[in-house]
mmCIF file of C-alpha atoms and ligand atoms in Angstrom:
data_model
loop_
_atom_site.group_PDB
_atom_site.id
_atom_site.type_symbol
_atom_site.label_atom_id
_atom_site.label_comp_id
_atom_site.label_asym_id
_atom_site.label_seq_id
_atom_site.Cartn_x
_atom_site.Cartn_y
_atom_site.Cartn_z
ATOM 1 C CA VAL U 5 20.290 -0.329 -1.066
ATOM 2 C CA ILE U 6 18.651 1.480 -4.234
ATOM 3 C CA ALA U 7 19.301 4.219 -6.257
ATOM 4 C CA GLY U 8 17.304 6.027 -3.727
ATOM 5 C CA GLN U 9 18.437 5.832 -0.786
ATOM 6 C CA PRO U 10 20.249 7.354 1.557
ATOM 7 C CA PRO U 11 24.069 6.367 1.505
ATOM 8 C CA ALA U 12 25.708 5.517 4.417
ATOM 9 C CA SER U 13 27.920 8.352 5.152
ATOM 10 C CA PRO U 14 27.811 11.417 2.760
ATOM 11 C CA ASP U 15 31.535 10.156 1.879
ATOM 12 C CA ASP U 16 30.398 6.996 -0.206
ATOM 13 C CA ALA U 17 27.617 9.034 -2.296
ATOM 14 C CA GLY U 18 27.291 6.886 -5.431
ATOM 15 C CA LEU U 19 29.764 4.564 -5.110
ATOM 16 C CA LEU U 20 29.800 0.958 -5.073
ATOM 17 C CA ARG U 21 28.977 -0.868 -2.037
ATOM 18 C CA GLU U 22 29.241 -4.117 -0.747
ATOM 19 C CA GLY U 23 25.770 -6.332 -1.377
ATOM 20 C CA ASP U 24 24.176 -3.461 -3.615
ATOM 21 C CA ALA U 25 21.864 -4.769 -6.575
ATOM 22 C CA VAL U 26 23.511 -3.248 -10.157
ATOM 23 C CA LEU U 27 21.464 -3.475 -12.704
ATOM 24 C CA LEU U 28 23.751 -4.325 -15.543
ATOM 25 C CA ILE U 29 22.778 -2.697 -19.173
ATOM 26 C CA ASP U 30 23.664 -3.295 -22.795
ATOM 27 C CA ARG U 31 23.991 -2.483 -25.670
ATOM 28 C CA LYS U 32 20.608 -3.656 -26.646
ATOM 29 C CA GLN U 33 19.870 -2.607 -23.113
ATOM 30 C CA ARG U 34 19.122 -5.796 -21.838
ATOM 31 C CA VAL U 35 18.972 -5.570 -18.734
ATOM 32 C CA TYR U 36 20.014 -7.835 -15.391
ATOM 33 C CA MET U 37 19.907 -6.936 -11.953
ATOM 34 C CA ARG U 38 22.479 -9.230 -9.659
ATOM 35 C CA THR U 39 24.480 -8.443 -6.058
ATOM 36 C CA LEU U 40 27.472 -7.515 -5.326
ATOM 37 C CA ARG U 41 28.844 -9.390 -3.779
ATOM 38 C CA PRO U 42 32.738 -10.288 -1.770
ATOM 39 C CA GLY U 43 35.293 -13.104 -4.276
ATOM 40 C CA SER U 44 31.668 -14.166 -6.202
ATOM 41 C CA ARG U 45 31.352 -14.373 -9.845
ATOM 42 C CA VAL U 46 28.202 -13.443 -11.104
ATOM 43 C CA SER U 47 27.303 -14.886 -14.723
ATOM 44 C CA VAL U 48 25.253 -12.626 -17.817
ATOM 45 C CA ARG U 49 23.782 -14.620 -20.417
ATOM 46 C CA GLY U 50 25.881 -18.153 -19.271
ATOM 47 C CA ARG U 51 29.046 -15.806 -19.170
ATOM 48 C CA PRO U 52 31.262 -14.687 -15.987
ATOM 49 C CA ILE U 53 30.996 -11.218 -15.198
ATOM 50 C CA LEU U 54 33.948 -9.637 -11.259
ATOM 51 C CA ALA U 55 31.683 -8.249 -10.379
ATOM 52 C CA GLU U 56 33.824 -7.176 -6.451
ATOM 53 C CA ALA U 57 35.670 -5.302 -9.233
ATOM 54 C CA LEU U 58 32.307 -2.842 -8.903
ATOM 55 C CA ILE U 59 32.560 -2.391 -5.805
ATOM 56 C CA GLY U 60 34.288 1.478 -4.174
ATOM 57 C CA ARG U 61 33.677 2.776 -7.997
ATOM 58 C CA PRO U 62 30.948 5.124 -8.735
ATOM 59 C CA ASP U 63 27.645 4.539 -9.729
ATOM 60 C CA GLY U 64 26.905 5.052 -13.881
ATOM 61 C CA SER U 65 30.133 2.832 -13.794
ATOM 62 C CA THR U 66 30.586 0.758 -17.495
ATOM 63 C CA LEU U 67 32.090 -2.987 -16.938
ATOM 64 C CA ARG U 68 33.795 -4.271 -19.457
ATOM 65 C CA THR U 69 33.974 -8.257 -19.799
ATOM 66 C CA GLU U 70 36.586 -9.809 -20.959
ATOM 67 C CA ARG U 71 35.348 -11.511 -23.655
ATOM 68 C CA GLY U 72 35.408 -7.673 -24.411
ATOM 69 C CA GLU U 73 30.974 -6.658 -23.648
ATOM 70 C CA THR U 74 30.773 -3.638 -22.246
ATOM 71 C CA PHE U 75 27.916 -3.407 -19.514
ATOM 72 C CA LEU U 76 26.568 0.063 -18.214
ATOM 73 C CA VAL U 77 26.499 -0.728 -13.534
ATOM 74 C CA LEU U 78 23.362 1.327 -12.466
ATOM 75 C CA ARG U 79 21.636 0.730 -8.913
ATOM 76 C CA PRO U 80 18.115 0.094 -9.573
ATOM 77 C CA THR U 81 16.107 3.470 -8.743
ATOM 78 C CA TYR U 82 12.530 2.299 -7.643
ATOM 79 C CA ALA U 83 10.610 2.129 -10.732
ATOM 80 C CA GLU U 84 13.295 -0.382 -12.181
ATOM 81 C CA LEU U 85 13.372 -2.414 -8.867
ATOM 82 C CA ILE U 86 10.128 -3.923 -8.862
ATOM 83 C CA PRO U 87 10.141 -5.897 -11.878
ATOM 84 C CA HIS U 88 13.430 -7.606 -10.748
ATOM 85 C CA LEU U 89 12.800 -8.600 -6.800
ATOM 86 C CA PRO U 90 12.710 -11.642 -5.763
ATOM 87 C CA ARG U 91 8.820 -12.089 -5.115
ATOM 88 C CA ARG U 92 6.391 -15.619 -4.778
ATOM 89 C CA ALA U 93 2.968 -13.326 -5.387
ATOM 90 C CA GLN U 94 2.057 -10.413 -7.080
ATOM 91 C CA PRO U 95 3.435 -7.219 -6.183
ATOM 92 C CA ILE U 96 1.097 -3.787 -7.250
ATOM 93 C CA TYR U 97 3.982 -1.974 -10.446
ATOM 94 C CA PRO U 98 5.604 1.235 -9.596
ATOM 95 C CA LYS U 99 2.879 3.056 -11.779
ATOM 96 C CA ASP U 100 -0.035 2.199 -9.576
ATOM 97 C CA VAL U 101 2.681 2.788 -6.391
ATOM 98 C CA GLY U 102 3.176 5.994 -8.295
ATOM 99 C CA ILE U 103 0.014 6.345 -7.481
ATOM 100 C CA VAL U 104 -0.914 5.413 -3.989
ATOM 101 C CA LEU U 105 1.329 7.171 -3.256
ATOM 102 C CA LEU U 106 0.046 10.811 -3.607
ATOM 103 C CA TRP U 107 -3.443 9.649 -4.590
ATOM 104 C CA GLY U 108 -3.772 7.751 -1.791
ATOM 105 C CA ASP U 109 -2.141 11.088 0.703
ATOM 106 C CA ILE U 110 0.986 9.002 2.231
ATOM 107 C CA GLY U 111 3.448 11.517 3.563
ATOM 108 C CA PRO U 112 6.562 11.501 5.984
ATOM 109 C CA GLY U 113 5.064 11.466 9.932
ATOM 110 C CA MET U 114 2.147 9.868 9.002
ATOM 111 C CA ARG U 115 0.462 6.543 10.479
ATOM 112 C CA VAL U 116 -0.542 4.185 8.360
ATOM 113 C CA ILE U 117 -1.459 0.672 7.598
ATOM 114 C CA GLU U 118 -0.187 -1.777 5.424
ATOM 115 C CA ILE U 119 -2.514 -4.875 4.511
ATOM 116 C CA GLY U 120 -1.174 -7.484 2.481
ATOM 117 C CA VAL U 121 2.807 -8.064 2.276
ATOM 118 C CA GLY U 122 3.251 -9.972 -0.300
ATOM 119 C CA PRO U 123 7.211 -9.931 -1.326
ATOM 120 C CA GLY U 124 6.905 -6.180 0.172
ATOM 121 C CA ALA U 125 6.701 -4.249 -3.626
ATOM 122 C CA LEU U 126 4.538 -1.442 -2.299
ATOM 123 C CA THR U 127 6.100 -1.699 1.993
ATOM 124 C CA LEU U 128 8.919 -0.846 -0.883
ATOM 125 C CA GLY U 129 7.601 3.175 -1.535
ATOM 126 C CA LEU U 130 6.018 3.374 1.663
ATOM 127 C CA LEU U 131 9.233 3.468 3.426
ATOM 128 C CA ARG U 132 10.042 5.839 1.544
ATOM 129 C CA ALA U 133 7.378 7.787 1.276
ATOM 130 C CA LEU U 134 7.192 8.322 5.479
ATOM 131 C CA GLY U 135 10.350 8.763 6.210
ATOM 132 C CA THR U 136 12.234 8.654 9.512
ATOM 133 C CA THR U 137 9.386 10.145 11.238
ATOM 134 C CA GLY U 138 6.252 8.223 9.534
ATOM 135 C CA THR U 139 5.162 4.764 11.342
ATOM 136 C CA LEU U 140 4.443 1.582 9.124
ATOM 137 C CA VAL U 141 2.697 -1.492 10.334
ATOM 138 C CA SER U 142 2.324 -4.795 7.360
ATOM 139 C CA TYR U 143 -0.484 -6.946 7.880
ATOM 140 C CA GLU U 144 0.676 -10.195 6.304
ATOM 141 C CA ARG U 145 -1.144 -13.668 6.744
ATOM 142 C CA ARG U 146 1.552 -16.110 5.546
ATOM 143 C CA GLU U 147 4.643 -16.253 8.077
ATOM 144 C CA GLU U 148 6.643 -17.144 4.925
ATOM 145 C CA PHE U 149 5.374 -14.621 3.275
ATOM 146 C CA ALA U 150 6.307 -11.277 5.900
ATOM 147 C CA ALA U 151 9.542 -12.801 6.007
ATOM 148 C CA ALA U 152 10.877 -13.581 2.718
ATOM 149 C CA ALA U 153 9.639 -8.825 2.488
ATOM 150 C CA GLN U 154 11.965 -8.441 5.630
ATOM 151 C CA GLU U 155 14.439 -9.929 3.538
ATOM 152 C CA ASN U 156 13.502 -7.484 0.536
ATOM 153 C CA VAL U 157 13.111 -4.402 2.522
ATOM 154 C CA ARG U 158 16.568 -5.707 4.483
ATOM 155 C CA ARG U 159 18.475 -5.168 1.213
ATOM 156 C CA PHE U 160 16.913 -3.143 -1.251
ATOM 157 C CA HIS U 161 15.444 -0.511 2.169
ATOM 158 C CA GLY U 162 18.256 -0.703 4.669
ATOM 159 C CA PRO U 163 16.965 -0.659 8.365
ATOM 160 C CA ALA U 164 13.570 0.548 8.838
ATOM 161 C CA PRO U 165 12.954 0.646 12.781
ATOM 162 C CA ASN U 166 9.901 2.442 12.745
ATOM 163 C CA TRP U 167 8.122 -0.566 9.944
ATOM 164 C CA MET U 168 6.454 -2.801 11.683
ATOM 165 C CA VAL U 169 5.548 -6.816 10.303
ATOM 166 C CA ARG U 170 2.603 -8.995 12.328
ATOM 167 C CA VAL U 171 2.127 -12.406 10.848
ATOM 168 C CA ALA U 172 -1.972 -12.296 11.524
ATOM 169 C CA ASP U 173 -5.009 -12.865 9.428
ATOM 170 C CA ALA U 174 -6.651 -8.476 9.610
ATOM 171 C CA ALA U 175 -9.946 -10.547 8.985
ATOM 172 C CA LEU U 176 -10.073 -10.987 13.388
ATOM 173 C CA GLY U 177 -9.538 -6.830 13.349
ATOM 174 C CA LEU U 178 -5.973 -5.090 12.940
ATOM 175 C CA VAL U 179 -4.262 -3.521 16.510
ATOM 176 C CA GLU U 180 -3.771 -0.579 16.081
ATOM 177 C CA ILE U 181 -6.231 2.547 16.304
ATOM 178 C CA GLY U 182 -6.784 6.446 14.898
ATOM 179 C CA VAL U 183 -4.220 5.601 12.151
ATOM 180 C CA ASP U 184 -3.993 8.198 9.644
ATOM 181 C CA ARG U 185 -4.081 6.344 5.916
ATOM 182 C CA ILE U 186 -4.595 1.949 4.602
ATOM 183 C CA VAL U 187 -3.744 0.200 2.341
ATOM 184 C CA ILE U 188 -5.320 -2.793 1.275
ATOM 185 C CA ASP U 189 -3.553 -5.288 -1.380
ATOM 186 C CA VAL U 190 -5.692 -8.688 -0.298
ATOM 187 C CA PRO U 191 -8.539 -10.415 -2.787
ATOM 188 C CA GLU U 192 -11.009 -10.306 -1.022
ATOM 189 C CA PRO U 193 -10.982 -6.385 1.238
ATOM 190 C CA TRP U 194 -14.464 -6.201 1.639
ATOM 191 C CA THR U 195 -14.460 -8.200 4.371
ATOM 192 C CA LEU U 196 -11.982 -5.295 6.555
ATOM 193 C CA LEU U 197 -14.188 -2.760 6.030
ATOM 194 C CA ASP U 198 -14.917 -3.243 9.887
ATOM 195 C CA SER U 199 -11.583 -3.589 10.894
ATOM 196 C CA VAL U 200 -10.205 -0.385 8.432
ATOM 197 C CA ALA U 201 -13.207 1.610 10.148
ATOM 198 C CA THR U 202 -13.043 1.411 13.971
ATOM 199 C CA SER U 203 -8.764 1.919 12.876
ATOM 200 C CA LEU U 204 -8.584 4.713 10.357
ATOM 201 C CA ARG U 205 -9.292 8.499 12.370
ATOM 202 C CA ALA U 206 -11.426 10.512 10.606
ATOM 203 C CA GLY U 207 -11.171 11.303 8.043
ATOM 204 C CA GLY U 208 -8.616 9.021 6.890
ATOM 205 C CA VAL U 209 -7.855 7.780 3.873
ATOM 206 C CA LEU U 210 -8.220 3.222 3.175
ATOM 207 C CA THR U 211 -6.659 3.006 -0.729
ATOM 208 C CA CYS U 212 -7.875 -0.683 -1.370
ATOM 209 C CA PHE U 213 -5.492 -2.283 -5.034
ATOM 210 C CA LEU U 214 -8.054 -5.055 -7.026
ATOM 211 C CA PRO U 215 -6.949 -7.024 -10.072
ATOM 212 C CA THR U 216 -10.868 -7.408 -11.395
ATOM 213 C CA VAL U 217 -13.667 -5.606 -11.712
ATOM 214 C CA LEU U 218 -15.847 -7.315 -10.289
ATOM 215 C CA GLN U 219 -13.532 -7.349 -6.826
ATOM 216 C CA VAL U 220 -14.202 -3.303 -8.102
ATOM 217 C CA LYS U 221 -18.295 -3.407 -7.838
ATOM 218 C CA GLN U 222 -18.221 -6.450 -4.870
ATOM 219 C CA LEU U 223 -15.439 -2.995 -2.708
ATOM 220 C CA VAL U 224 -17.488 -0.212 -4.117
ATOM 221 C CA ASP U 225 -20.738 -1.501 -3.801
ATOM 222 C CA SER U 226 -19.914 -2.434 0.564
ATOM 223 C CA LEU U 227 -17.982 0.720 1.316
ATOM 224 C CA THR U 228 -21.202 2.315 -0.210
ATOM 225 C CA ALA U 229 -23.401 0.967 2.395
ATOM 226 C CA HIS U 230 -21.096 1.231 5.061
ATOM 227 C CA ASP U 231 -21.972 3.483 6.991
ATOM 228 C CA GLY U 232 -18.258 5.289 7.725
ATOM 229 C CA PHE U 233 -17.070 5.619 4.935
ATOM 230 C CA ALA U 234 -18.035 7.672 1.650
ATOM 231 C CA ALA U 235 -15.981 10.468 -0.828
ATOM 232 C CA VAL U 236 -15.609 6.077 -3.017
ATOM 233 C CA ARG U 237 -14.012 7.108 -5.546
ATOM 234 C CA THR U 238 -12.318 4.391 -9.006
ATOM 235 C CA ILE U 239 -9.924 5.239 -10.729
ATOM 236 C CA GLU U 240 -6.881 2.795 -13.022
ATOM 237 C CA THR U 241 -4.005 4.261 -14.570
ATOM 238 C CA LEU U 242 -2.169 2.973 -18.153
ATOM 239 C CA LEU U 243 1.211 3.495 -19.319
ATOM 240 C CA ARG U 244 2.791 3.178 -22.805
ATOM 241 C CA HIS U 245 6.685 3.776 -22.279
ATOM 242 C CA TRP U 246 7.769 5.130 -26.353
ATOM 243 C CA ASP U 247 10.487 4.389 -28.959
ATOM 244 C CA VAL U 248 12.323 7.465 -29.537
ATOM 245 C CA SER U 249 15.518 6.687 -31.837
ATOM 246 C CA GLY U 250 16.761 9.115 -34.217
ATOM 247 C CA ARG U 251 13.295 10.288 -36.676
ATOM 248 C CA SER U 252 11.493 6.809 -34.566
ATOM 249 C CA ILE U 253 9.060 8.295 -32.191
ATOM 250 C CA ARG U 254 6.047 6.238 -31.290
ATOM 251 C CA PRO U 255 5.102 4.959 -28.544
ATOM 252 C CA ALA U 256 5.998 0.739 -27.841
ATOM 253 C CA HIS U 257 4.345 -2.260 -29.713
ATOM 254 C CA ARG U 258 4.289 -3.847 -26.239
ATOM 255 C CA MET U 259 2.906 -2.459 -22.783
ATOM 256 C CA VAL U 260 1.446 -4.358 -19.905
ATOM 257 C CA ALA U 261 -2.625 -3.612 -20.332
ATOM 258 C CA HIS U 262 -3.887 -4.812 -17.416
ATOM 259 C CA THR U 263 -2.489 -4.336 -13.561
ATOM 260 C CA GLY U 264 -5.355 -3.515 -11.264
ATOM 261 C CA PHE U 265 -7.820 -0.438 -10.529
ATOM 262 C CA LEU U 266 -7.219 1.259 -7.071
ATOM 263 C CA VAL U 267 -10.644 2.390 -4.116
ATOM 264 C CA PHE U 268 -9.719 4.999 -2.630
ATOM 265 C CA ALA U 269 -12.644 6.089 0.395
ATOM 266 C CA ARG U 270 -12.392 8.332 3.532
ATOM 267 C CA ARG U 271 -13.305 7.704 6.942
ATOM 268 C CA LEU U 272 -16.354 9.374 8.131
ATOM 269 C CA ALA U 273 -16.303 11.386 11.610
ATOM 270 C CA PRO U 274 -17.940 9.732 13.927
ATOM 271 C CA GLY U 275 -21.302 10.902 14.379
ATOM 272 C CA VAL U 276 -22.208 11.688 11.125
ATOM 273 C CA ARG U 277 -23.789 8.805 8.955
ATOM 274 C CA ALA U 278 -23.112 7.808 4.750
ATOM 275 C CA ALA U 279 -26.878 7.665 5.366
ATOM 276 C CA GLU U 280 -27.401 11.584 5.880
ATOM 277 C CA LEU U 281 -25.452 11.989 2.164
ATOM 278 C CA THR U 282 -27.207 11.995 -0.560
ATOM 279 C CA PRO U 283 -27.502 10.585 -3.805
ATOM 280 C CA ARG U 284 -25.344 8.321 -1.733
ATOM 281 C CA ARG U 285 -22.829 7.769 -5.205
ATOM 282 C CA PRO U 286 -19.495 7.300 -6.165
ATOM 283 C CA TYR U 287 -17.315 10.285 -5.599
ATOM 284 C CA SER U 288 -16.463 12.734 -8.975
ATOM 285 C CA SER U 289 -13.876 12.514 -9.196
ATOM 286 C CA ALA U 290 -13.322 15.485 -10.951
ATOM 287 C CA SER U 291 -10.062 17.203 -9.243
ATOM 288 C CA THR U 292 -9.771 20.675 -10.790
ATOM 289 C CA ASP U 293 -11.452 23.943 -11.966
ATOM 290 C CA ASP U 294 -11.460 22.552 -14.655
ATOM 291 C CA ASP U 295 -12.295 19.700 -14.212
ATOM 292 C CA ILE U 296 -15.388 20.182 -12.009
ATOM 293 C CA ALA U 297 -16.465 22.901 -14.883
ATOM 294 C CA SER U 298 -15.767 20.833 -18.335
ATOM 295 C CA THR U 299 -18.647 17.574 -15.736
ATOM 296 C CA GLU U 300 -21.082 20.591 -14.400
ATOM 297 C CA LEU U 301 -21.132 20.698 -18.864
ATOM 298 C CA GLU U 302 -21.127 17.470 -19.572
ATOM 299 C CA HIS U 303 -24.445 16.549 -17.273
ATOM 300 C CA ASP U 304 -26.202 20.180 -18.925
ATOM 301 C CA GLU U 305 -25.473 19.194 -22.080
ATOM 302 C CA GLY U 306 -25.833 15.292 -22.092
ATOM 303 C CA GLY U 307 -26.957 14.294 -18.778
ATOM 304 C CA ASP U 308 -25.639 12.150 -16.432
ATOM 305 C CA PRO U 309 -24.944 8.679 -18.583
ATOM 306 C CA ARG U 310 -25.353 6.736 -14.823
ATOM 307 C CA GLN U 311 -28.971 7.858 -14.845
ATOM 308 C CA ASP U 312 -29.811 6.133 -17.780
ATOM 309 C CA LEU U 313 -28.701 2.941 -16.374
ATOM 310 C CA GLY U 314 -31.239 3.320 -13.365
ATOM 311 C CA GLU U 315 -28.782 4.106 -10.632
ATOM 312 C CA ASP U 316 -29.686 7.436 -9.550
HETATM 313 C C1 LIG H 422 -0.868 -9.301 -3.833
HETATM 314 S S1 LIG H 422 -0.141 -9.600 -1.878
HETATM 315 C C2 LIG H 422 0.374 -8.439 -1.687
HETATM 316 C C3 LIG H 422 1.454 -7.939 -2.273
HETATM 317 C C4 LIG H 422 2.251 -5.713 -2.301
HETATM 318 N N1 LIG H 422 0.854 -5.392 -2.062
HETATM 319 C C5 LIG H 422 3.126 -5.441 -3.427
HETATM 320 O O1 LIG H 422 2.926 -4.729 -3.714
HETATM 321 O O2 LIG H 422 4.431 -6.849 -2.850
HETATM 322 C C6 LIG H 422 -1.043 -10.485 -1.276
HETATM 323 C C7 LIG H 422 -0.936 -10.818 0.274
HETATM 324 O O3 LIG H 422 -2.233 -10.582 0.543
HETATM 325 C C8 LIG H 422 -1.532 -11.562 1.777
HETATM 326 N N2 LIG H 422 -3.314 -11.584 2.106
HETATM 327 C C9 LIG H 422 -4.370 -12.724 1.958
HETATM 328 N N3 LIG H 422 -4.896 -12.585 2.242
HETATM 329 C C10 LIG H 422 -5.399 -11.505 4.009
HETATM 330 C C11 LIG H 422 -5.259 -11.350 5.447
HETATM 331 N N4 LIG H 422 -6.926 -11.288 5.909
HETATM 332 N N5 LIG H 422 -4.890 -10.862 6.497
HETATM 333 C C12 LIG H 422 -3.015 -10.774 5.921
HETATM 334 N N6 LIG H 422 -2.807 -10.732 4.774
HETATM 335 C C13 LIG H 422 -3.077 -11.345 3.535
HETATM 336 C C14 LIG H 422 -1.283 -12.810 0.956
HETATM 337 O O4 LIG H 422 -0.675 -13.419 2.184
HETATM 338 C C15 LIG H 422 0.044 -12.199 -0.176
HETATM 339 O O5 LIG H 422 0.714 -12.421 0.917
#
């Protein structure tokens, strides 16, 4: 169970429990994730630490080792957990999961399908967003990945009676009909568009995560050519950490410069043909009145750069 999860009972809110994952943070801000198990010693940099002593102590305690080193002990937040998540496939990182949840418009009470579970990083984010009233069905074609994701959900989320994993190739079709949202993280999402169109309700949001730009091109071309989808938009998020120490305040020297792109599309209502929509080009990313005004201004003053490329 991680920091954002509800406690088993109000009495032990904030207390570290057997089976919890904890972060041990040293003086130099190096972070180690370990699991608290009674009777077992964990080691950090080859040195044993009596983790059992932490069970029952408050989240946010400190631990002093036999060698006099002090660690801050914290349950990981979602964003802190994901880089440590046991994995054999690439997870979606928290900066992108945050965008998936809000731009993909996922919230309590919704029926959601996820395609491509991997280690379950996105699954953990989806389950939190859906709460107890929403339902999630995750398609994963590799049984061992499905099992690993189930173990990660058990450890880091807790019981999830509203979650079902289908070990199946999503290209063979989706069982659920009329779902509110679908999120895809597989290499060739364009092969799934007919299945998605059948399963997603009118107005439903499709979100796809893609690491490379050629995948984005193939997906956007396929969505634009498909009669069931419109309002296609593509975004990328850059996140930069800052070092703030005394008067030395600057961006961190290192950053994760690239994770992937997100492509969103909306399911059209039955009987509406995307071909009726003109011009058939990706939806503007303008999202506020100011954005819309400045977009119009740019177009008025400089023209649409896409026209120069002959795409209109
Ligand atoms: C990159 S991983 C997903 C990672 C996951 N989104 C996360 O955040 O942890 C992609 C997964 O998709 C699965 N996959 C690929 N094609 C699939 C398909 N057609 N149907 C179901 N699963 C598929 C792979 O086995 C792999 O586990």
